[in-house]
Amino acid sequence: MGFKHISAGMEAHDALIGGESSGGLTVRGHISGKDGLYAASLLVEMISVTRKPLSALLGELTDRFGALYMAEYDWALTARSKAGIHEKLMEKKLLPDFGLPIERVSYLDGCKVYFEEGWIIARFSGTEPRVRIFAEMPTRARARELVRTMADFLGLEFHD
């Protein structure tokens, strides 16, 4: 996605924190780019001030907000395979049968399908010839299953 989009989204929505799956994170009032050292320092400070282990802090979060699990895979592409995937998802707007009711689909940054309990996205890397498929669901197994469904649909060999 590019951190510039996360920073812009934070500003547009007056968000306190913004991050990405690769670990990039920033906080309102700090730099508008990702800063791993700052994020790690905030985590160490949180542990020090609360005097709670990280596992307890995580438990408090999941007790309050629930837990979601992410599956993330990527594949190298040829120009031909990229064109075929682009045509299927972005032009013809075809989707596999996920076995779940689809709430909505967004094509702003790849093809992102929303379900009641989570989502899946297939998007092309902006820096290398790759496609990435991410899913977030209440269980790790369900997230992987969604990724496998999309990969099979796109003709990508899935290795777990």
Coordinates of N, CA, C and O in Angstrom, one line a residue:
M1 N 0.8 -1.2 0.0 CA 0.0 0.0 0.0 C 0.9 1.2 0.0 O 0.5 2.2 -0.5
G2 N 2.0 1.2 0.7 CA 2.8 2.4 0.8 C 2.4 3.2 2.0 O 1.3 3.5 2.2
F3 N 3.4 3.5 2.8 CA 3.1 4.2 4.0 C 2.6 5.6 3.8 O 1.9 6.1 4.6
K4 N 2.8 6.2 2.6 CA 2.3 7.5 2.4 C 0.8 7.5 2.4 O 0.1 8.5 2.9
H5 N 0.1 6.4 2.0 CA -1.3 6.3 2.1 C -1.8 6.1 3.5 O -2.9 6.7 3.9
I6 N -1.0 5.4 4.3 CA -1.4 5.3 5.7 C -1.3 6.6 6.4 O -2.2 7.0 7.2
S7 N -0.2 7.4 6.2 CA -0.1 8.7 6.8 C -1.2 9.6 6.3 O -1.8 10.4 7.2
A8 N -1.6 9.6 5.1 CA -2.7 10.4 4.6 C -4.0 10.0 5.2 O -4.8 10.9 5.6
G9 N -4.2 8.7 5.4 CA -5.4 8.3 6.0 C -5.5 8.7 7.5 O -6.6 9.0 8.0
M10 N -4.4 8.6 8.1 CA -4.3 9.1 9.5 C -4.7 10.5 9.6 O -5.5 10.9 10.5
E11 N -4.2 11.3 8.7 CA -4.5 12.8 8.8 C -6.0 13.0 8.4 O -6.7 13.8 9.1
A12 N -6.5 12.3 7.4 CA -7.9 12.5 7.0 C -8.9 12.1 8.1 O -9.9 12.7 8.2
H13 N -8.5 11.1 8.9 CA -9.5 10.6 9.9 C -9.0 10.9 11.3 O -9.6 10.4 12.3
D14 N -8.0 11.7 11.4 CA -7.5 12.1 12.8 C -7.2 10.9 13.6 O -7.5 10.9 14.8
A15 N -6.6 9.9 13.0 CA -6.2 8.7 13.7 C -5.1 8.9 14.6 O -4.1 9.6 14.3
L16 N -5.1 8.1 15.7 CA -4.0 8.2 16.6 C -2.8 7.4 16.2 O -1.6 7.8 16.4
I17 N -3.0 6.2 15.6 CA -2.0 5.3 15.2 C -2.2 4.7 13.8 O -3.4 4.5 13.4
G18 N -1.2 4.5 13.1 CA -1.3 3.8 11.8 C -0.2 2.8 11.6 O 1.0 3.0 12.1
G19 N -0.5 1.7 11.0 CA 0.5 0.7 10.8 C 0.2 -0.2 9.6 O -0.8 0.0 8.9
E20 N 1.2 -1.0 9.2 CA 1.0 -1.9 8.1 C 1.5 -3.3 8.5 O 2.3 -3.4 9.5
S21 N 1.2 -4.3 7.8 CA 1.5 -5.7 8.1 C 3.0 -6.0 8.2 O 3.4 -6.9 8.9
S22 N 3.8 -5.2 7.5 CA 5.3 -5.4 7.6 C 5.9 -4.9 8.9 O 7.1 -5.0 9.1
G23 N 5.1 -4.3 9.7 CA 5.6 -3.8 11.0 C 5.8 -2.3 11.1 O 6.1 -1.8 12.1
G24 N 5.6 -1.6 10.0 CA 5.7 -0.2 10.0 C 4.6 0.4 10.8 O 3.5 0.0 10.8
L25 N 5.0 1.4 11.6 CA 4.0 2.0 12.5 C 4.4 3.5 12.8 O 5.6 3.8 12.8
T26 N 3.4 4.3 13.0 CA 3.7 5.7 13.4 C 2.5 6.1 14.3 O 1.4 5.5 14.3
V27 N 2.7 7.2 15.0 CA 1.7 7.7 15.9 C 1.5 9.2 15.6 O 2.5 9.9 15.3
R28 N 0.3 9.7 15.8 CA 0.0 11.1 15.5 C 1.0 12.0 16.3 O 1.3 11.7 17.5
G29 N 1.5 13.0 15.7 CA 2.4 13.9 16.3 C 3.9 13.6 16.1 O 4.7 14.3 16.4
H30 N 4.1 12.3 15.6 CA 5.5 11.9 15.3 C 5.6 12.1 13.8 O 4.8 12.7 13.1
I31 N 6.7 11.5 13.2 CA 6.9 11.7 11.8 C 5.8 11.0 11.0 O 5.2 10.1 11.5
S32 N 5.6 11.4 9.8 CA 4.5 10.8 9.0 C 4.9 9.5 8.2 O 4.2 9.0 7.4
G33 N 6.1 9.1 8.5 CA 6.6 7.8 7.9 C 6.7 6.8 9.0 O 6.6 7.1 10.2
K34 N 7.0 5.5 8.6 CA 7.1 4.5 9.6 C 8.4 4.6 10.4 O 9.4 5.0 9.9
D35 N 8.4 4.2 11.7 CA 9.5 4.3 12.5 C 9.5 3.2 13.5 O 8.8 3.2 14.6
G36 N 10.2 2.1 13.2 CA 10.2 0.9 14.0 C 10.8 1.1 15.3 O 10.4 0.5 16.3
L37 N 11.9 1.9 15.4 CA 12.5 2.1 16.7 C 11.6 2.9 17.7 O 11.5 2.5 18.9
Y38 N 10.9 3.8 17.1 CA 9.9 4.6 18.0 C 8.8 3.6 18.5 O 8.4 3.6 19.6
A39 N 8.3 2.8 17.5 CA 7.2 1.9 17.9 C 7.7 0.9 19.0 O 7.0 0.6 19.9
A40 N 8.9 0.4 18.8 CA 9.5 -0.6 19.8 C 9.7 0.1 21.1 O 9.4 -0.4 22.2
S41 N 10.1 1.4 21.1 CA 10.3 2.2 22.3 C 8.9 2.4 23.1 O 8.9 2.3 24.3
L42 N 7.9 2.6 22.3 CA 6.6 2.8 22.9 C 6.1 1.5 23.6 O 5.5 1.5 24.7
L43 N 6.4 0.4 22.9 CA 6.0 -0.9 23.5 C 6.8 -1.2 24.8 O 6.2 -1.6 25.8
V44 N 8.1 -0.9 24.8 CA 8.9 -1.1 26.0 C 8.4 -0.2 27.1 O 8.3 -0.6 28.3
E45 N 8.0 1.0 26.8 CA 7.5 2.0 27.8 C 6.2 1.4 28.3 O 6.0 1.5 29.6
M46 N 5.3 0.9 27.5 CA 4.0 0.4 27.9 C 4.2 -0.8 28.9 O 3.6 -0.8 30.0
I47 N 5.2 -1.7 28.6 CA 5.5 -2.8 29.5 C 6.0 -2.3 30.8 O 5.6 -2.7 31.9
S48 N 6.9 -1.3 30.8 CA 7.5 -0.7 32.0 C 6.5 0.0 32.9 O 6.5 -0.2 34.1
V49 N 5.6 0.8 32.3 CA 4.7 1.6 33.0 C 3.6 0.7 33.6 O 3.2 0.9 34.8
T50 N 3.1 -0.2 32.9 CA 2.0 -1.1 33.4 C 2.5 -2.2 34.3 O 1.8 -2.8 35.0
R51 N 3.8 -2.6 34.1 CA 4.4 -3.7 34.8 C 3.7 -5.0 34.5 O 3.6 -5.9 35.4
K52 N 3.3 -5.1 33.3 CA 2.6 -6.3 32.8 C 3.4 -6.9 31.7 O 3.9 -6.2 30.8
P53 N 3.4 -8.2 31.6 CA 4.1 -8.8 30.4 C 3.3 -8.6 29.2 O 2.1 -8.3 29.2
L54 N 4.0 -8.7 28.0 CA 3.3 -8.4 26.8 C 2.1 -9.4 26.6 O 1.1 -8.9 26.1
S55 N 2.2 -10.6 27.0 CA 1.1 -11.5 26.9 C -0.2 -11.0 27.6 O -1.3 -11.2 27.1
A56 N 0.0 -10.4 28.8 CA -1.1 -9.9 29.5 C -1.7 -8.7 28.8 O -3.0 -8.5 28.8
L57 N -0.9 -7.8 28.3 CA -1.4 -6.7 27.5 C -2.2 -7.1 26.3 O -3.3 -6.6 26.0
L58 N -1.7 -8.1 25.6 CA -2.4 -8.7 24.4 C -3.7 -9.3 24.9 O -4.7 -9.1 24.2
G59 N -3.7 -10.0 26.0 CA -4.9 -10.6 26.5 C -6.0 -9.6 26.8 O -7.1 -9.8 26.5
E60 N -5.6 -8.5 27.3 CA -6.5 -7.4 27.6 C -7.1 -6.8 26.3 O -8.3 -6.6 26.3
L61 N -6.3 -6.7 25.3 CA -6.8 -6.2 24.0 C -7.8 -7.2 23.4 O -8.9 -6.8 22.9
T62 N -7.5 -8.5 23.4 CA -8.3 -9.4 22.8 C -9.6 -9.7 23.6 O -10.7 -9.9 23.0
D63 N -9.5 -9.5 24.9 CA -10.7 -9.6 25.7 C -11.7 -8.5 25.4 O -12.9 -8.7 25.4
R64 N -11.1 -7.3 25.2 CA -12.0 -6.2 24.9 C -12.5 -6.1 23.5 O -13.6 -5.7 23.2
F65 N -11.6 -6.4 22.5 CA -12.0 -6.2 21.1 C -12.1 -7.5 20.3 O -12.4 -7.4 19.1
G66 N -11.7 -8.6 20.9 CA -11.7 -9.9 20.1 C -10.4 -10.0 19.4 O -9.5 -9.1 19.3
A67 N -10.2 -11.2 18.8 CA -9.0 -11.6 18.2 C -9.2 -11.8 16.7 O -10.2 -12.4 16.3
L68 N -8.3 -11.4 15.9 CA -8.3 -11.7 14.4 C -7.0 -12.2 14.1 O -5.9 -11.8 14.6
Y69 N -6.9 -13.0 13.1 CA -5.7 -13.6 12.6 C -5.5 -13.4 11.2 O -6.4 -13.4 10.4
M70 N -4.2 -13.1 10.8 CA -3.9 -12.8 9.4 C -3.1 -13.9 8.8 O -2.3 -14.5 9.4
A71 N -3.4 -14.2 7.5 CA -2.6 -15.1 6.7 C -2.1 -14.2 5.5 O -2.9 -13.4 5.0
E72 N -0.8 -14.3 5.2 CA -0.2 -13.4 4.2 C 0.7 -14.3 3.4 O 1.6 -14.9 3.9
Y73 N 0.5 -14.3 2.1 CA 1.3 -15.0 1.1 C 1.6 -14.2 -0.1 O 0.8 -13.3 -0.4
D74 N 2.7 -14.5 -0.8 CA 3.0 -13.7 -2.0 C 3.6 -14.6 -3.1 O 4.2 -15.7 -2.7
W75 N 3.4 -14.3 -4.3 CA 3.9 -15.1 -5.5 C 4.6 -14.1 -6.5 O 4.2 -13.0 -6.7
A76 N 5.7 -14.6 -7.0 CA 6.4 -13.9 -8.1 C 5.6 -14.1 -9.4 O 4.9 -15.2 -9.6
L77 N 5.6 -13.1 -10.2 CA 4.8 -13.1 -11.4 C 5.6 -12.8 -12.6 O 6.6 -12.1 -12.6
T78 N 5.2 -13.4 -13.8 CA 5.7 -13.0 -15.1 C 4.8 -11.9 -15.5 O 3.7 -11.7 -15.0
A79 N 5.2 -11.2 -16.6 CA 4.3 -10.1 -17.1 C 3.0 -10.7 -17.6 O 1.9 -10.1 -17.4
R80 N 3.0 -11.9 -18.2 CA 1.8 -12.6 -18.7 C 0.9 -13.0 -17.5 O -0.3 -12.8 -17.6
S81 N 1.4 -13.6 -16.5 CA 0.6 -14.0 -15.4 C 0.0 -12.8 -14.6 O -1.2 -12.8 -14.2
K82 N 0.8 -11.7 -14.5 CA 0.2 -10.5 -13.9 C -0.9 -10.0 -14.7 O -2.0 -9.6 -14.2
A83 N -0.8 -9.9 -16.0 CA -1.8 -9.4 -16.9 C -3.1 -10.3 -16.8 O -4.2 -9.7 -16.7
G84 N -2.9 -11.6 -16.7 CA -4.1 -12.5 -16.6 C -4.8 -12.3 -15.3 O -6.1 -12.2 -15.2
I85 N -4.1 -12.1 -14.2 CA -4.7 -11.9 -12.9 C -5.4 -10.5 -12.8 O -6.5 -10.4 -12.3
H86 N -4.7 -9.5 -13.4 CA -5.3 -8.2 -13.4 C -6.6 -8.2 -14.2 O -7.6 -7.6 -13.8
E87 N -6.6 -8.9 -15.4 CA -7.9 -8.9 -16.2 C -9.0 -9.6 -15.4 O -10.1 -9.2 -15.3
K88 N -8.7 -10.7 -14.7 CA -9.7 -11.5 -14.0 C -10.3 -10.8 -12.9 O -11.5 -10.7 -12.7
L89 N -9.4 -10.2 -12.0 CA -9.9 -9.5 -10.8 C -10.3 -8.0 -11.1 O -11.4 -7.6 -10.5
M90 N -9.5 -7.3 -11.8 CA -9.7 -5.8 -11.9 C -10.6 -5.4 -13.0 O -11.3 -4.4 -13.0
E91 N -10.6 -6.2 -14.1 CA -11.3 -5.8 -15.3 C -12.7 -6.5 -15.4 O -13.7 -5.9 -15.4
K92 N -12.6 -7.9 -15.3 CA -13.8 -8.7 -15.4 C -14.5 -8.8 -14.0 O -15.6 -9.1 -13.9
K93 N -13.7 -8.4 -12.9 CA -14.2 -8.4 -11.6 C -14.8 -9.8 -11.2 O -15.9 -9.8 -10.5
L94 N -14.1 -10.8 -11.5 CA -14.5 -12.2 -11.2 C -14.0 -12.5 -9.8 O -12.9 -12.1 -9.4
L95 N -14.8 -13.3 -9.0 CA -14.4 -13.8 -7.7 C -14.6 -15.2 -7.5 O -15.6 -15.8 -8.1
P96 N -13.9 -15.9 -6.7 CA -14.2 -17.3 -6.4 C -15.3 -17.4 -5.5 O -15.8 -16.4 -4.9
D97 N -15.8 -18.6 -5.3 CA -16.8 -18.9 -4.3 C -16.1 -19.1 -3.0 O -15.5 -20.1 -2.8
F98 N -16.2 -18.2 -2.1 CA -15.5 -18.2 -0.8 C -16.3 -19.0 0.2 O -15.8 -19.3 1.3
G99 N -17.5 -19.3 -0.1 CA -18.4 -20.1 0.9 C -18.9 -19.2 2.0 O -19.4 -19.6 3.0
L100 N -18.8 -17.9 1.8 CA -19.3 -16.9 2.8 C -20.0 -15.8 2.0 O -19.7 -15.4 0.9
P101 N -21.0 -15.2 2.7 CA -21.7 -14.0 2.0 C -20.7 -12.9 1.9 O -20.1 -12.5 2.9
I102 N -20.7 -12.2 0.8 CA -19.8 -11.1 0.6 C -20.6 -9.8 0.9 O -21.7 -9.6 0.4
E103 N -20.1 -9.0 1.8 CA -20.7 -7.7 2.1 C -20.5 -6.6 1.1 O -21.4 -5.9 0.8
R104 N -19.2 -6.5 0.7 CA -18.9 -5.6 -0.4 C -17.5 -5.9 -0.9 O -16.7 -6.6 -0.3
V105 N -17.2 -5.3 -2.1 CA -15.9 -5.4 -2.7 C -15.3 -4.0 -3.0 O -16.0 -3.2 -3.5
S106 N -14.0 -3.8 -2.7 CA -13.4 -2.6 -3.0 C -12.2 -2.8 -4.0 O -11.5 -3.8 -3.9
Y107 N -12.1 -2.0 -5.0 CA -11.0 -2.1 -6.0 C -10.1 -0.9 -5.9 O -9.4 -0.6 -6.8
L108 N -10.0 -0.2 -4.7 CA -9.1 0.9 -4.5 C -7.7 0.5 -4.5 O -6.8 1.3 -5.0
D109 N -7.3 -0.6 -3.9 CA -5.9 -1.0 -3.8 C -5.9 -2.5 -4.0 O -5.7 -3.3 -3.1
G110 N -6.1 -2.9 -5.2 CA -6.3 -4.3 -5.5 C -7.7 -4.7 -5.4 O -8.6 -3.9 -5.5
C111 N -8.0 -6.0 -5.1 CA -9.4 -6.5 -5.0 C -9.5 -6.9 -3.6 O -9.0 -8.0 -3.1
K112 N -10.3 -6.2 -2.8 CA -10.5 -6.5 -1.4 C -12.0 -6.8 -1.2 O -12.9 -6.1 -1.5
V113 N -12.2 -8.1 -0.6 CA -13.5 -8.6 -0.4 C -13.8 -8.6 1.1 O -13.0 -9.1 1.9
Y114 N -14.9 -8.0 1.5 CA -15.3 -7.9 2.9 C -16.4 -8.9 3.2 O -17.3 -9.0 2.5
F115 N -16.2 -9.6 4.3 CA -17.2 -10.5 4.9 C -17.6 -10.0 6.2 O -17.0 -9.1 6.8
E116 N -18.6 -10.6 6.8 CA -19.1 -10.2 8.1 C -18.0 -10.3 9.2 O -17.8 -9.4 10.0
E117 N -17.1 -11.3 9.1 CA -16.1 -11.5 10.1 C -14.7 -11.2 9.7 O -13.8 -11.4 10.5
G118 N -14.5 -10.7 8.5 CA -13.1 -10.4 8.1 C -13.1 -10.0 6.6 O -14.0 -9.5 6.1
W119 N -11.9 -10.2 6.0 CA -11.7 -9.7 4.7 C -10.5 -10.5 4.0 O -9.7 -11.1 4.7
I120 N -10.4 -10.4 2.7 CA -9.3 -10.9 1.9 C -9.0 -9.8 0.9 O -9.9 -9.2 0.3
I121 N -7.7 -9.7 0.6 CA -7.3 -8.8 -0.5 C -6.2 -9.5 -1.4 O -5.3 -10.2 -0.8
A122 N -6.3 -9.3 -2.7 CA -5.3 -9.6 -3.6 C -4.8 -8.3 -4.2 O -5.6 -7.6 -4.8
R123 N -3.5 -8.0 -4.1 CA -3.0 -6.8 -4.6 C -1.6 -7.0 -5.2 O -0.8 -7.9 -4.7
F124 N -1.3 -6.2 -6.2 CA 0.1 -6.3 -6.8 C 1.0 -5.4 -6.0 O 0.7 -4.4 -5.5
S125 N 2.3 -5.9 -5.8 CA 3.3 -5.1 -5.2 C 3.5 -3.8 -6.1 O 3.5 -3.9 -7.3
G126 N 3.8 -2.7 -5.4 CA 4.1 -1.5 -6.1 C 5.6 -1.4 -6.5 O 6.0 -0.5 -7.2
T127 N 6.4 -2.4 -5.9 CA 7.9 -2.2 -6.1 C 8.5 -3.5 -6.8 O 9.7 -3.4 -7.1
E128 N 7.8 -4.6 -6.9 CA 8.4 -5.7 -7.5 C 7.3 -6.6 -8.2 O 6.1 -6.4 -8.0
P129 N 7.6 -7.5 -9.2 CA 6.6 -8.2 -9.9 C 6.1 -9.4 -9.1 O 6.4 -10.5 -9.2
R130 N 5.2 -9.0 -8.1 CA 4.6 -10.0 -7.2 C 3.1 -9.6 -7.0 O 2.7 -8.5 -7.1
V131 N 2.4 -10.7 -6.6 CA 1.0 -10.5 -6.1 C 1.0 -11.0 -4.7 O 1.6 -12.0 -4.4
R132 N 0.3 -10.2 -3.8 CA 0.2 -10.6 -2.4 C -1.3 -10.8 -2.1 O -2.1 -10.1 -2.6
I133 N -1.5 -11.9 -1.4 CA -2.9 -12.2 -0.9 C -2.8 -12.2 0.6 O -2.0 -12.9 1.2
F134 N -3.7 -11.4 1.2 CA -3.8 -11.3 2.7 C -5.2 -11.6 3.1 O -6.1 -11.2 2.3
A135 N -5.4 -12.2 4.2 CA -6.8 -12.4 4.7 C -6.7 -12.3 6.2 O -5.7 -12.6 6.9
E136 N -7.8 -11.7 6.8 CA -7.9 -11.6 8.2 C -9.3 -12.1 8.6 O -10.3 -11.7 8.1
M137 N -9.2 -13.1 9.5 CA -10.4 -13.8 10.0 C -10.3 -14.1 11.5 O -9.2 -14.0 12.0
P138 N -11.4 -14.6 12.1 CA -11.3 -15.0 13.5 C -10.4 -16.1 13.8 O -10.1 -16.3 15.0
T139 N -10.1 -17.0 12.9 CA -9.1 -18.1 13.1 C -8.1 -18.0 12.0 O -8.3 -17.6 10.9
R140 N -6.9 -18.5 12.4 CA -5.8 -18.5 11.4 C -6.1 -19.5 10.3 O -5.8 -19.3 9.1
A141 N -6.7 -20.6 10.7 CA -7.1 -21.7 9.7 C -8.1 -21.1 8.6 O -7.9 -21.4 7.4
R142 N -9.0 -20.3 9.1 CA -10.0 -19.7 8.1 C -9.3 -18.7 7.2 O -9.6 -18.6 6.0
A143 N -8.4 -17.9 7.8 CA -7.7 -16.9 7.0 C -6.9 -17.7 5.9 O -6.9 -17.3 4.7
R144 N -6.2 -18.7 6.3 CA -5.4 -19.5 5.3 C -6.3 -20.1 4.2 O -6.0 -20.2 3.0
E145 N -7.5 -20.6 4.6 CA -8.4 -21.2 3.7 C -8.9 -20.2 2.6 O -9.0 -20.5 1.5
L146 N -9.1 -19.0 3.1 CA -9.5 -17.9 2.1 C -8.4 -17.6 1.1 O -8.6 -17.5 -0.1
V147 N -7.2 -17.6 1.6 CA -6.0 -17.3 0.8 C -5.9 -18.5 -0.3 O -5.7 -18.2 -1.4
R148 N -6.0 -19.7 0.2 CA -5.9 -20.8 -0.7 C -7.0 -20.8 -1.8 O -6.7 -21.0 -2.9
T149 N -8.2 -20.4 -1.4 CA -9.3 -20.3 -2.3 C -9.0 -19.3 -3.4 O -9.2 -19.5 -4.6
M150 N -8.5 -18.1 -3.0 CA -8.1 -17.1 -4.0 C -7.0 -17.5 -4.8 O -7.0 -17.3 -6.1
A151 N -5.9 -18.1 -4.2 CA -4.8 -18.5 -5.0 C -5.2 -19.5 -6.0 O -4.8 -19.4 -7.2
D152 N -6.0 -20.5 -5.6 CA -6.4 -21.5 -6.6 C -7.2 -20.9 -7.7 O -7.0 -21.2 -8.9
F153 N -8.1 -19.9 -7.4 CA -8.9 -19.2 -8.4 C -8.0 -18.5 -9.4 O -8.3 -18.4 -10.6
L154 N -6.9 -17.9 -8.9 CA -6.0 -17.2 -9.8 C -4.9 -18.0 -10.4 O -4.1 -17.5 -11.2
G155 N -4.9 -19.3 -10.2 CA -4.0 -20.2 -10.8 C -2.6 -20.1 -10.2 O -1.6 -20.4 -10.8
L156 N -2.5 -19.8 -8.9 CA -1.3 -19.7 -8.2 C -1.1 -20.9 -7.3 O -2.0 -21.4 -6.6
E157 N 0.1 -21.5 -7.3 CA 0.3 -22.7 -6.5 C 0.5 -22.3 -5.0 O 1.4 -21.5 -4.7
F158 N -0.3 -22.9 -4.2 CA -0.4 -22.5 -2.8 C 0.5 -23.5 -2.0 O 0.4 -24.7 -2.1
H159 N 1.5 -22.9 -1.3 CA 2.3 -23.7 -0.4 C 2.2 -23.2 1.0 O 2.4 -22.0 1.2
D160 N 1.8 -24.0 1.9 CA 1.6 -23.5 3.3 C 2.9 -23.7 4.1 O 3.7 -24.5 4.0

